[in-house]
Amino acid sequence: MSLLQIAEPGMSTTPHAHRLAAGIDLGTTNSLVATVRSGVPETLADAAGRHILPSVVRYRTDAPPQVGIEAKAAAAEDPLNTLASIKRLMGRGAADLKTVAGHVPYAFAAGDAAVPRICTVAGEVTAIEVSAEILRTLRERAEISLGGELSGVVITVPAYFDDAQRQATKDAARLAGLNVFRLLNEPTAAAVAYGLDQGGEGLIAVYDLGGGTFDISILRLNRGVFEVLATGGDSALGGDDFDREIAAWMMSEAGLDPDADHQTMRRLMREACDAKEGLSDSESVDVELDLGGGRHWRGQLTRERMNELVDPLIQKTLNACRRALRDAGVEREEVSDVVMVGGSTRMLRVRERVQAFFGREPRVDIDPDKVVAVGAAIQADVLAGNKPDDELLLLDVIPLSLGIETMGGLVEKIIPRNTTIPTARAQEFTTFKDGQTAMAIHVLQGERELVDDCRSLARFVLSGLPPLVAGAPRIRVTFQVDADGLVSITAEELTSGVRAGVEVKPSYGLAEEEIERMLRASIEHAQDDMVARSLREEQVEGARVIEALEAALQADGERLLSADERSGIESARATLAGCLEGDDPEVIRAAIEAVEQASSDFVARRMDTAIRTAMSGHRVDEF
């Protein structure tokens, strides 16, 4: 027989067709796009070989916006139209401008609009539109590199992002022409990049020090599922602040005015950043500043002096780590892994202080600028359906229970809701009638007890069963769910090896509101459902007893029963048949017991007869 195949719209119907997918790290300072090729995750470069895209957009009057390196280079000469750190404004309303505006130099449009609008020479733009330009550039880079259209992406967001910020990210992606598989928490993405999801359980600290922000997240890993226990950090503390401290030292040493103009400050910041990076490989660096008018200043910055300058800032991050641990209710000694994220964690001093704080060496094997994008790419590859079954990630749970229909229109749940995936569960069933050679398998989703109240997912037939008496065949039904939510159901008769199966996508067509409605209904009707289930179970059992009794009477009634005995049994059977039409499970149960009582002698005689027949011509010691 042909198997029913169910797939989401737009998905390839070819089982092993590779779908192009990417992971995007949409950062405050820099952004990246990554993918998985031949099982290996990698970030994608532009035509010039650059992997990192500065999260900067410059708007112009008669030309499309510039994005990335070119926009960043123009920031000094055109600061008001060059928009950076736009992530700070994502999902923010006009009321939030007081707390955000101090960190950005933009001019905001006057008015009472709910969404802040930034004034540029190309007109007013929102943070969503600016982010869409960055995402569009990354999408184009990925599609050129991969040679085709992306089927979807995973975009990372800070763990503390609220619903408005997450929705704004999705809206920006839609404007950029991207299909979002999922938003993934940045610390979770970093942990995935290191394969920590493949471990059993433990506590993970993700220390994320970027150019403009610092985030600390404490994750609990349990059976492959990450739970964010606590987050913390400082949205106005990052590598740029380290550069400012070094630049301030340079200004002091060179005797420059602390209130220097924007262009001078940008030049100083570049020099400070170069010096900071140079001290990662050497104990000291020479610094030279052009003071204008033919004057120059030359000095030397040692690693020791730089450490003194930045130590107070690093201490701020460690204080945030201490608060996050306290909020999570754990001690630093309990942390099993420390993952470093963000370009600023390249600083040796940062790594030394973090190692001393947690008492263990942090993970720095993967480029800290790329680790989040790499984790997102791995997850995108899974959600695109490209990952082999034995390598799937455990990052989700089943929202609603999965099961099959049993006699009487009842639902037998095989995988309960909130089970972590991937998972596999099996349960054995049997036939209801003698000589039954096929079984219809009806796959259902939901929390209710009756088939009519649950959602039908698929049906298939297991045929070719051996024609045995009812209850003799052993049919094992196995549900397997992968990390993309794809469910495979197989049914196998264990004595003959006959098999059949089907694949379904239980999330297809179900919105969050529908899942919530189904869960709410299961709670509201729990008592009624249990009463209805009890009634159906007794009705099914009563029907089984009647059918078995009729078969026994037809086979041995004339030979083993007197007229009075048969009359008594048939009277009890008739009473039971009448009770099956009612709605009282206790009455049906009593009628079943009455039939069993009336037929007990008949059952014993049949058993004796069967034993004598089996032993005829044999000695006892042969058995």
Coordinates of C-alpha atoms in Angstrom, one line a residue:
M1 CA 0.0 0.0 0.0
S2 CA 1.2 3.6 -0.5
L3 CA 2.0 5.6 2.6
L4 CA 0.4 8.9 3.4
Q5 CA 3.0 11.7 3.2
I6 CA 2.3 15.0 4.9
A7 CA 4.6 18.0 4.5
E8 CA 4.4 21.7 5.2
P9 CA 3.7 24.0 2.3
G10 CA 6.9 24.9 0.6
M11 CA 8.8 21.9 1.9
S12 CA 10.5 19.6 -0.6
T13 CA 8.6 16.4 -1.1
T14 CA 11.8 14.6 -1.9
P15 CA 12.8 12.9 1.4
H16 CA 16.5 13.7 1.2
A17 CA 16.5 17.0 -0.8
H18 CA 18.9 19.5 0.8
R19 CA 17.2 22.8 1.6
L20 CA 19.3 25.9 1.9
A21 CA 19.2 27.5 5.3
A22 CA 21.2 30.0 7.3
G23 CA 21.8 31.2 10.8
I24 CA 22.0 35.0 11.4
D25 CA 23.6 36.8 14.3
L26 CA 22.0 40.2 14.2
G27 CA 24.3 42.0 16.6
T28 CA 24.4 45.5 18.1
T29 CA 27.9 46.2 16.6
N30 CA 28.4 43.4 14.0
S31 CA 26.3 40.9 12.2
L32 CA 27.1 37.6 10.5
V33 CA 25.5 34.9 8.5
A34 CA 26.5 31.2 8.6
T35 CA 25.4 27.9 7.1
V36 CA 26.1 24.2 7.3
R37 CA 28.0 22.7 4.3
S38 CA 28.6 19.0 4.2
G39 CA 27.9 18.8 7.9
V40 CA 30.3 21.6 8.8
P41 CA 29.1 25.0 10.0
E42 CA 30.8 28.0 8.5
T43 CA 30.3 31.7 8.3
L44 CA 29.9 33.2 4.9
A45 CA 32.1 36.0 3.5
D46 CA 31.2 38.8 1.1
A47 CA 33.0 39.3 -2.3
A48 CA 36.0 40.8 -0.6
G49 CA 36.4 37.9 1.8
R50 CA 35.0 39.7 4.8
H51 CA 32.9 37.6 7.2
I52 CA 31.9 40.3 9.7
L53 CA 29.3 42.9 8.6
P54 CA 29.3 46.0 10.8
S55 CA 25.7 46.6 11.8
V56 CA 25.8 50.1 10.3
V57 CA 23.5 51.6 7.7
R58 CA 24.1 55.0 5.9
Y59 CA 21.2 56.7 4.2
R60 CA 21.8 58.9 1.1
T61 CA 19.7 61.2 -0.9
D62 CA 20.0 59.8 -4.4
A63 CA 21.3 56.3 -3.9
P64 CA 20.4 53.1 -2.0
P65 CA 21.6 52.8 1.6
Q66 CA 25.1 51.7 2.3
V67 CA 25.4 48.8 4.6
G68 CA 28.5 47.5 6.5
I69 CA 32.1 48.5 6.0
E70 CA 31.3 51.3 3.6
A71 CA 28.7 52.8 5.9
K72 CA 31.0 52.6 8.9
A73 CA 33.8 54.3 7.0
A74 CA 31.5 57.2 6.3
A75 CA 30.4 57.7 9.9
A76 CA 33.0 60.4 10.7
E77 CA 31.9 62.6 7.8
D78 CA 28.2 61.9 8.0
P79 CA 27.3 60.9 11.6
L80 CA 23.6 61.9 11.5
N81 CA 22.8 59.7 8.5
T82 CA 25.0 56.8 9.5
L83 CA 22.9 54.6 11.9
A84 CA 24.7 52.2 14.2
S85 CA 23.7 50.2 17.3
I86 CA 20.1 50.2 15.9
K87 CA 19.4 47.0 17.8
R88 CA 19.0 49.1 21.0
L89 CA 15.8 50.6 19.4
M90 CA 14.2 47.3 18.3
G91 CA 10.8 46.9 19.8
R92 CA 11.1 50.2 21.7
G93 CA 8.3 52.8 21.8
A94 CA 8.5 56.6 22.0
A95 CA 8.3 56.3 25.8
D96 CA 11.6 54.4 25.8
L97 CA 13.6 57.1 24.0
K98 CA 14.7 58.7 27.3
T99 CA 16.6 55.6 28.3
V100 CA 17.9 54.7 24.8
A101 CA 18.5 58.1 23.1
G102 CA 21.6 58.8 25.3
H103 CA 23.5 56.0 23.7
V104 CA 22.8 57.0 20.1
P105 CA 23.5 60.2 18.2
Y106 CA 20.5 60.2 16.0
A107 CA 17.9 62.9 15.5
F108 CA 14.4 61.6 16.2
A109 CA 11.3 62.9 14.4
A110 CA 9.0 65.0 16.6
G111 CA 5.4 63.8 17.1
D112 CA 3.5 61.3 19.1
A113 CA 4.1 58.2 16.9
A114 CA 4.2 55.0 18.9
V115 CA 7.3 53.8 17.0
P116 CA 10.3 56.2 17.1
R117 CA 11.3 57.4 13.7
I118 CA 14.9 58.6 12.9
C119 CA 15.5 61.6 10.6
T120 CA 17.8 61.0 7.7
V121 CA 18.4 62.7 4.3
A122 CA 16.4 59.9 2.7
G123 CA 13.4 60.5 5.0
E124 CA 12.3 59.1 8.3
V125 CA 13.1 55.4 9.1
T126 CA 12.3 53.0 11.9
A127 CA 14.6 50.6 13.6
I128 CA 12.8 47.8 11.9
E129 CA 13.5 49.2 8.5
V130 CA 17.2 49.8 9.3
S131 CA 17.6 46.2 10.6
A132 CA 15.9 45.0 7.5
E133 CA 18.6 46.6 5.4
I134 CA 21.3 44.6 7.4
L135 CA 19.3 41.4 7.1
R136 CA 18.7 41.9 3.4
T137 CA 22.5 42.3 2.8
L138 CA 23.1 39.1 4.8
R139 CA 20.4 37.3 2.8
E140 CA 21.9 38.4 -0.5
R141 CA 25.4 37.3 0.7
A142 CA 24.1 33.9 1.6
E143 CA 22.1 33.3 -1.5
I144 CA 25.1 34.3 -3.7
S145 CA 27.4 32.0 -1.8
L146 CA 25.0 29.1 -1.7
G147 CA 23.7 29.5 -5.2
G148 CA 20.1 29.5 -4.5
E149 CA 17.2 30.9 -2.5
L150 CA 17.1 30.4 1.3
S151 CA 14.3 28.3 2.5
G152 CA 14.5 29.9 6.0
V153 CA 16.7 31.3 8.7
V154 CA 17.3 31.1 12.4
I155 CA 18.0 34.6 13.8
T156 CA 19.5 35.0 17.3
V157 CA 18.3 37.5 19.9
P158 CA 19.4 38.3 23.4
A159 CA 17.8 36.0 26.0
Y160 CA 16.2 39.0 27.7
F161 CA 14.5 40.3 24.6
D162 CA 10.8 40.7 25.3
D163 CA 7.9 39.9 23.0
A164 CA 7.9 43.4 21.4
Q165 CA 11.6 43.1 20.6
R166 CA 11.3 39.6 19.3
Q167 CA 8.3 40.6 17.1
A168 CA 10.3 43.6 15.8
T169 CA 13.1 41.2 14.8
K170 CA 10.6 39.0 12.9
D171 CA 9.1 42.1 11.2
A172 CA 12.5 43.2 10.0
A173 CA 13.2 39.7 8.6
R174 CA 9.9 39.7 6.7
L175 CA 10.8 43.1 5.2
A176 CA 14.1 41.6 4.2
G177 CA 12.3 38.8 2.4
L178 CA 13.3 36.1 4.9
N179 CA 11.3 33.2 6.2
V180 CA 12.1 32.9 9.9
F181 CA 12.3 29.3 11.1
R182 CA 12.8 30.4 14.7
L183 CA 14.3 33.0 16.9
L184 CA 17.0 31.5 19.0
N185 CA 18.4 32.9 22.2
E186 CA 22.0 34.0 21.7
P187 CA 23.4 32.1 24.7
T188 CA 21.6 28.9 23.6
A189 CA 23.1 29.3 20.1
A190 CA 26.6 29.6 21.6
A191 CA 26.1 26.5 23.6
V192 CA 24.8 24.6 20.5
A193 CA 27.9 25.7 18.6
Y194 CA 30.1 23.9 21.2
G195 CA 27.9 20.9 21.1
L196 CA 26.9 21.2 24.7
D197 CA 23.4 20.2 23.9
Q198 CA 24.7 16.7 23.2
G199 CA 25.7 16.3 26.9
G200 CA 23.5 15.0 29.6
E201 CA 22.9 17.8 32.0
G202 CA 24.7 20.7 33.6
L203 CA 24.9 24.4 34.2
I204 CA 26.4 26.7 31.5
A205 CA 27.5 30.3 31.8
V206 CA 27.5 32.2 28.6
Y207 CA 29.7 35.4 28.9
D208 CA 28.9 37.7 26.0
L209 CA 31.0 40.8 25.7
G210 CA 30.4 42.6 22.5
G211 CA 31.3 46.0 21.2
G212 CA 28.5 47.8 22.9
T213 CA 26.8 45.5 25.3
F214 CA 27.5 42.8 27.9
D215 CA 25.2 39.9 28.6
I216 CA 25.6 37.0 31.0
S217 CA 23.2 34.1 30.9
I218 CA 23.0 31.0 33.1
L219 CA 21.5 28.0 31.4
R220 CA 20.5 24.7 32.7
L221 CA 20.9 21.8 30.3
N222 CA 18.6 18.8 31.0
R223 CA 18.2 16.0 28.5
G224 CA 19.2 18.2 25.7
V225 CA 16.8 21.1 26.5
F226 CA 18.2 24.5 27.5
E227 CA 16.4 26.4 30.2
V228 CA 17.4 30.0 30.8
L229 CA 17.7 30.3 34.6
A230 CA 18.8 33.9 34.7
T231 CA 20.2 36.7 32.6
G232 CA 22.0 39.9 33.4
G233 CA 24.4 42.4 32.0
D234 CA 24.8 46.0 31.0
S235 CA 23.4 47.3 27.8
A236 CA 25.9 50.2 27.9
L237 CA 29.1 48.3 28.5
G238 CA 31.2 46.7 25.9
G239 CA 34.5 46.7 24.0
D240 CA 33.9 50.3 22.9
D241 CA 34.1 51.4 26.5
F242 CA 37.5 49.6 26.8
D243 CA 38.6 51.6 23.8
R244 CA 37.3 54.9 25.4
E245 CA 39.4 54.2 28.5
I246 CA 42.5 53.7 26.3
A247 CA 41.7 56.7 24.2
A248 CA 41.3 58.8 27.3
W249 CA 44.7 57.7 28.5
M250 CA 46.2 58.7 25.1
M251 CA 44.5 62.1 25.3
S252 CA 45.9 62.7 28.7
E253 CA 49.4 61.6 27.7
A254 CA 49.3 63.7 24.6
G255 CA 47.9 66.7 26.3
L256 CA 44.8 66.8 24.1
D257 CA 41.6 68.7 25.0
P258 CA 39.1 66.1 26.5
D259 CA 36.3 67.9 24.5
A260 CA 37.8 67.1 21.1
D261 CA 35.5 67.1 18.1
H262 CA 33.8 64.0 16.7
Q263 CA 36.4 63.4 14.0
T264 CA 39.3 63.6 16.4
M265 CA 37.4 61.2 18.8
R266 CA 36.7 58.7 16.1
R267 CA 40.4 58.8 15.1
L268 CA 41.4 58.3 18.7
M269 CA 39.0 55.4 19.1
R270 CA 40.5 53.6 16.1
E271 CA 44.0 54.1 17.5
A272 CA 42.9 52.8 20.9
C273 CA 41.2 49.7 19.3
D274 CA 44.4 48.9 17.3
A275 CA 46.5 49.2 20.4
K276 CA 44.1 46.9 22.4
E277 CA 44.2 44.3 19.7
G278 CA 48.0 44.6 19.4
L279 CA 48.4 43.9 23.1
S280 CA 46.9 40.5 22.6
D281 CA 50.1 39.3 21.0
S282 CA 52.8 41.4 22.7
E283 CA 53.6 43.0 26.0
S284 CA 53.7 46.5 24.7
V285 CA 52.7 48.6 21.6
D286 CA 54.0 51.9 20.2
V287 CA 51.3 54.5 19.7
E288 CA 51.5 57.6 17.5
L289 CA 48.9 60.4 17.2
D290 CA 48.7 63.1 14.5
L291 CA 48.0 66.3 16.6
G292 CA 47.6 68.5 13.5
G293 CA 49.8 71.4 12.4
G294 CA 52.7 69.0 11.8
R295 CA 52.7 67.9 15.4
H296 CA 52.8 64.3 16.5
W297 CA 52.8 62.4 19.8
R298 CA 54.5 59.1 20.3
G299 CA 54.1 56.9 23.3
Q300 CA 54.1 53.3 24.5
L301 CA 51.2 51.4 26.0
T302 CA 52.1 48.3 28.0
R303 CA 49.7 45.3 28.6
E304 CA 50.1 45.9 32.3
R305 CA 48.9 49.6 32.0
M306 CA 46.0 48.6 29.7
N307 CA 44.9 46.0 32.3
E308 CA 44.9 48.7 34.9
L309 CA 42.7 50.8 32.6
V310 CA 40.1 48.2 31.8
D311 CA 40.0 46.2 35.1
P312 CA 37.2 48.3 36.6
L313 CA 35.1 47.6 33.5
I314 CA 35.8 43.9 33.7
Q315 CA 34.9 44.0 37.3
K316 CA 31.5 45.4 36.4
T317 CA 30.9 42.4 34.2
L318 CA 31.9 40.0 37.0
N319 CA 29.5 41.8 39.4
A320 CA 26.8 41.1 36.8
C321 CA 27.8 37.5 36.7
R322 CA 27.5 37.3 40.5
R323 CA 24.0 38.8 40.4
A324 CA 22.9 36.3 37.6
L325 CA 24.2 33.4 39.6
R326 CA 22.3 34.6 42.7
D327 CA 19.1 35.1 40.6
A328 CA 19.5 31.5 39.2
G329 CA 19.9 30.2 42.8
V330 CA 23.2 28.5 42.0
E331 CA 26.8 28.8 43.1
R332 CA 29.7 29.5 40.7
E333 CA 31.3 26.1 41.6
E334 CA 28.2 24.4 40.1
V335 CA 28.9 25.8 36.6
S336 CA 30.2 23.0 34.4
D337 CA 31.0 25.1 31.3
V338 CA 31.8 28.8 30.6
V339 CA 31.3 29.9 27.0
M340 CA 32.9 33.1 25.7
V341 CA 31.0 35.1 23.1
G342 CA 31.8 38.5 21.5
G343 CA 34.9 39.9 20.0
S344 CA 35.9 41.7 23.2
T345 CA 36.5 38.3 24.9
R346 CA 39.7 38.0 22.8
M347 CA 41.3 40.2 25.4
L348 CA 43.6 38.0 27.5
R349 CA 42.7 40.1 30.6
V350 CA 39.1 39.3 30.1
R351 CA 39.7 35.6 29.8
E352 CA 42.0 35.6 32.8
R353 CA 39.5 37.4 35.1
V354 CA 36.6 35.2 33.9
Q355 CA 38.6 32.0 34.5
A356 CA 39.6 33.2 38.0
F357 CA 35.9 34.0 38.8
F358 CA 34.4 30.7 37.7
G359 CA 37.3 28.6 38.6
R360 CA 37.5 26.9 35.2
E361 CA 39.0 27.6 31.8
P362 CA 36.4 29.2 29.5
R363 CA 35.7 27.7 26.1
V364 CA 37.3 29.9 23.4
D365 CA 38.0 27.3 20.6
I366 CA 35.4 28.9 18.2
D367 CA 36.0 32.4 17.1
P368 CA 34.0 34.5 19.7
D369 CA 32.7 36.8 16.9
K370 CA 31.3 33.8 15.0
V371 CA 30.1 31.4 17.7
V372 CA 26.5 32.6 17.9
A373 CA 26.1 32.6 14.1
V374 CA 27.5 29.1 13.9
G375 CA 25.1 27.8 16.5
A376 CA 22.2 29.5 14.7
A377 CA 23.3 27.8 11.4
I378 CA 23.4 24.4 13.1
Q379 CA 19.8 24.9 14.3
A380 CA 18.7 26.2 11.0
D381 CA 20.1 23.1 9.3
V382 CA 18.0 21.0 11.7
L383 CA 14.8 23.0 11.1
A384 CA 15.3 22.8 7.3
G385 CA 15.3 19.0 7.7
N386 CA 18.9 18.5 6.6
K387 CA 20.4 16.8 9.7
P388 CA 20.7 13.0 9.9
D389 CA 18.4 11.4 12.4
D390 CA 21.2 10.4 14.7
E391 CA 22.5 13.9 15.0
L392 CA 19.4 15.9 15.9
L393 CA 19.3 18.6 18.5
L394 CA 17.2 18.5 21.6
L395 CA 15.8 22.0 21.7
D396 CA 12.1 21.6 21.8
V397 CA 9.1 19.9 23.3
I398 CA 5.9 18.4 22.0
P399 CA 3.1 21.0 22.6
L400 CA 0.3 18.4 22.5
S401 CA 0.1 14.7 23.3
L402 CA 0.3 12.2 20.4
G403 CA -1.6 8.9 20.4
I404 CA -3.9 6.5 18.5
E405 CA -7.5 5.6 18.4
T406 CA -8.6 2.4 20.2
M407 CA -11.9 0.6 20.3
G408 CA -14.9 2.7 21.3
G409 CA -13.5 6.0 19.9
L410 CA -11.0 6.4 22.8
V411 CA -7.5 8.0 22.5
E412 CA -4.6 6.1 23.9
K413 CA -1.8 8.6 24.5
I414 CA 1.6 7.3 23.6
I415 CA 3.7 10.5 23.9
P416 CA 2.5 13.0 26.5
R417 CA 2.7 16.8 25.9
N418 CA 5.9 18.6 26.9
T419 CA 8.0 15.5 26.2
T420 CA 11.4 16.7 25.0
I421 CA 12.3 15.8 21.5
P422 CA 13.7 13.9 19.7
T423 CA 12.0 10.9 21.4
A424 CA 10.7 7.5 20.7
R425 CA 7.9 5.6 22.5
A426 CA 6.3 2.2 21.8
Q427 CA 3.2 0.5 23.1
E428 CA 1.7 -2.9 22.3
F429 CA -1.9 -3.5 21.2
T430 CA -3.9 -6.5 20.0
T431 CA -6.9 -7.4 17.8
F432 CA -10.5 -7.2 18.9
K433 CA -12.0 -9.9 16.8
D434 CA -11.1 -13.5 16.0
G435 CA -9.4 -13.9 12.6
Q436 CA -8.7 -10.2 12.2
T437 CA -6.2 -9.7 9.4
A438 CA -5.9 -5.9 9.3
M439 CA -5.8 -3.1 11.8
A440 CA -6.6 0.6 11.0
I441 CA -4.2 3.0 12.8
H442 CA -5.6 6.4 13.4
V443 CA -3.0 8.9 14.7
L444 CA -4.3 11.8 16.9
Q445 CA -3.1 14.9 18.6
G446 CA -4.6 16.5 21.7
E447 CA -5.3 16.2 25.4
R448 CA -9.0 15.0 25.4
E449 CA -10.0 11.4 26.0
L450 CA -12.3 10.9 23.0
V451 CA -11.3 10.8 19.3
D452 CA -14.0 13.3 18.4
D453 CA -12.4 15.9 20.6
C454 CA -8.9 15.5 19.3
R455 CA -7.2 16.5 16.0
S456 CA -6.7 13.8 13.4
L457 CA -3.2 13.7 12.0
A458 CA -3.1 10.6 9.8
R459 CA -4.5 7.2 9.1
F460 CA -2.9 4.0 7.8
V461 CA -3.6 0.3 7.7
L462 CA -1.5 -2.6 8.9
S463 CA -2.6 -5.5 6.8
G464 CA -1.5 -9.1 6.5
L465 CA -2.0 -10.0 10.1
P466 CA -2.0 -13.7 10.9
P467 CA -5.7 -14.7 11.4
L468 CA -5.5 -15.6 15.1
V469 CA -8.0 -15.5 17.9
A470 CA -8.8 -12.0 19.3
G471 CA -6.1 -10.9 21.7
A472 CA -3.4 -13.2 20.3
P473 CA -1.6 -10.9 17.9
R474 CA 1.0 -8.5 19.4
I475 CA 1.1 -5.2 17.5
R476 CA 3.8 -2.8 18.6
V477 CA 3.0 0.8 17.6
T478 CA 6.1 3.1 17.8
F479 CA 6.1 6.9 17.6
Q480 CA 9.4 8.6 16.8
V481 CA 9.7 12.4 16.9
D482 CA 12.7 14.3 15.5
A483 CA 13.9 17.8 16.5
D484 CA 11.9 19.4 13.7
G485 CA 8.7 17.9 15.1
L486 CA 8.4 15.4 12.3
V487 CA 6.7 12.3 13.6
S488 CA 7.1 8.8 12.2
I489 CA 4.7 6.1 13.3
T490 CA 5.2 2.4 12.6
A491 CA 3.1 -0.6 13.5
E492 CA 4.6 -4.1 13.5
E493 CA 3.0 -7.4 14.2
L494 CA 5.7 -9.1 16.3
T495 CA 5.1 -12.7 15.4
S496 CA 4.9 -12.2 11.6
G497 CA 7.1 -9.1 11.2
V498 CA 4.4 -7.4 9.1
R499 CA 5.0 -3.6 9.2
A500 CA 3.4 -0.4 8.0
G501 CA 4.0 3.3 8.8
V502 CA 3.4 7.0 8.1
E503 CA 5.0 10.3 8.7
V504 CA 3.2 13.4 9.8
K505 CA 4.0 17.0 10.7
P506 CA 2.0 17.7 13.9
S507 CA 2.7 21.4 13.9
Y508 CA 1.3 21.9 10.4
G509 CA -1.7 24.2 10.5
L510 CA -1.6 24.7 14.2
A511 CA -1.1 28.3 15.5
E512 CA -0.2 29.0 19.1
E513 CA -3.8 30.2 19.7
E514 CA -5.1 26.8 18.6
I515 CA -2.7 24.9 20.8
E516 CA -3.8 27.1 23.7
R517 CA -7.4 26.5 22.9
M518 CA -6.9 22.8 22.9
L519 CA -5.1 22.8 26.2
R520 CA -7.7 25.0 27.8
A521 CA -10.5 22.7 26.5
S522 CA -8.7 19.7 28.0
I523 CA -8.6 21.4 31.4
E524 CA -12.2 22.6 31.3
H525 CA -13.6 19.2 30.2
A526 CA -11.3 17.0 32.2
Q527 CA -14.0 15.6 34.6
D528 CA -16.5 15.1 31.8
D529 CA -13.9 13.5 29.6
M530 CA -12.9 11.0 32.3
V531 CA -16.6 10.0 32.8
A532 CA -17.1 9.6 29.1
R533 CA -13.9 7.6 28.8
S534 CA -15.0 5.3 31.6
L535 CA -18.3 4.7 29.9
R536 CA -16.7 4.0 26.5
E537 CA -14.2 1.6 28.2
E538 CA -17.0 -0.4 29.8
Q539 CA -19.0 -0.4 26.6
V540 CA -16.0 -1.8 24.7
E541 CA -15.4 -4.4 27.3
G542 CA -19.1 -5.4 27.4
A543 CA -19.1 -5.8 23.6
R544 CA -16.0 -7.9 23.7
V545 CA -17.5 -10.2 26.4
I546 CA -20.7 -10.6 24.3
E547 CA -18.8 -11.4 21.1
A548 CA -16.5 -13.9 22.9
L549 CA -19.5 -15.5 24.6
E550 CA -21.5 -15.9 21.4
A551 CA -18.5 -17.6 19.7
A552 CA -18.1 -20.0 22.7
L553 CA -21.8 -20.8 22.7
Q554 CA -21.8 -21.5 19.0
A555 CA -18.8 -23.8 19.3
D556 CA -19.5 -25.7 22.6
G557 CA -22.9 -24.7 23.9
E558 CA -24.9 -27.7 22.7
R559 CA -22.3 -30.1 24.0
L560 CA -21.4 -28.6 27.4
L561 CA -24.5 -26.9 28.6
S562 CA -27.9 -28.0 29.8
A563 CA -30.9 -26.1 28.6
D564 CA -31.3 -24.3 32.0
E565 CA -27.6 -23.3 32.1
R566 CA -27.7 -22.0 28.6
S567 CA -30.9 -20.0 29.3
G568 CA -29.3 -18.4 32.4
I569 CA -26.2 -17.4 30.4
E570 CA -28.2 -16.0 27.5
S571 CA -30.4 -14.1 30.0
A572 CA -27.3 -12.4 31.5
R573 CA -26.0 -11.7 28.0
A574 CA -29.3 -10.0 27.0
T575 CA -29.2 -7.9 30.1
L576 CA -25.6 -6.8 29.3
A577 CA -26.6 -6.0 25.8
G578 CA -29.4 -3.8 27.0
C579 CA -27.1 -2.0 29.5
L580 CA -24.6 -1.1 26.7
E581 CA -27.2 1.3 25.4
G582 CA -27.3 3.2 28.7
D583 CA -24.9 5.8 30.0
D584 CA -23.9 4.4 33.4
P585 CA -20.5 2.7 33.5
E586 CA -21.2 1.1 36.9
V587 CA -24.4 -0.6 35.6
I588 CA -22.4 -2.0 32.6
R589 CA -19.6 -3.2 34.9
A590 CA -22.1 -5.0 37.1
A591 CA -23.8 -6.6 34.0
I592 CA -20.4 -7.8 32.8
E593 CA -19.7 -9.4 36.2
A594 CA -23.1 -11.1 36.1
V595 CA -22.3 -12.6 32.7
E596 CA -18.9 -13.8 33.9
Q597 CA -20.5 -15.3 37.0
A598 CA -23.3 -17.0 35.0
S599 CA -20.8 -18.5 32.5
S600 CA -18.0 -19.4 34.9
D601 CA -18.9 -23.2 34.9
F602 CA -19.2 -23.2 31.1
V603 CA -15.7 -21.5 30.9
A604 CA -14.2 -24.1 33.2
R605 CA -15.7 -27.0 31.2
R606 CA -14.3 -25.6 27.9
M607 CA -10.9 -25.3 29.5
D608 CA -11.0 -28.9 30.7
T609 CA -12.1 -30.1 27.3
A610 CA -9.3 -28.2 25.6
I611 CA -6.7 -29.7 28.0
R612 CA -8.0 -33.3 27.5
T613 CA -7.9 -32.8 23.8
A614 CA -4.4 -31.4 23.8
M615 CA -3.1 -34.3 26.1
S616 CA -4.9 -37.1 24.1
G617 CA -2.3 -39.7 23.0
H618 CA 0.5 -38.1 25.2
R619 CA 2.0 -38.8 28.6
V620 CA 2.1 -36.0 31.2
D621 CA 5.9 -36.0 31.3
E622 CA 5.9 -35.0 27.6
F623 CA 4.5 -31.6 28.5

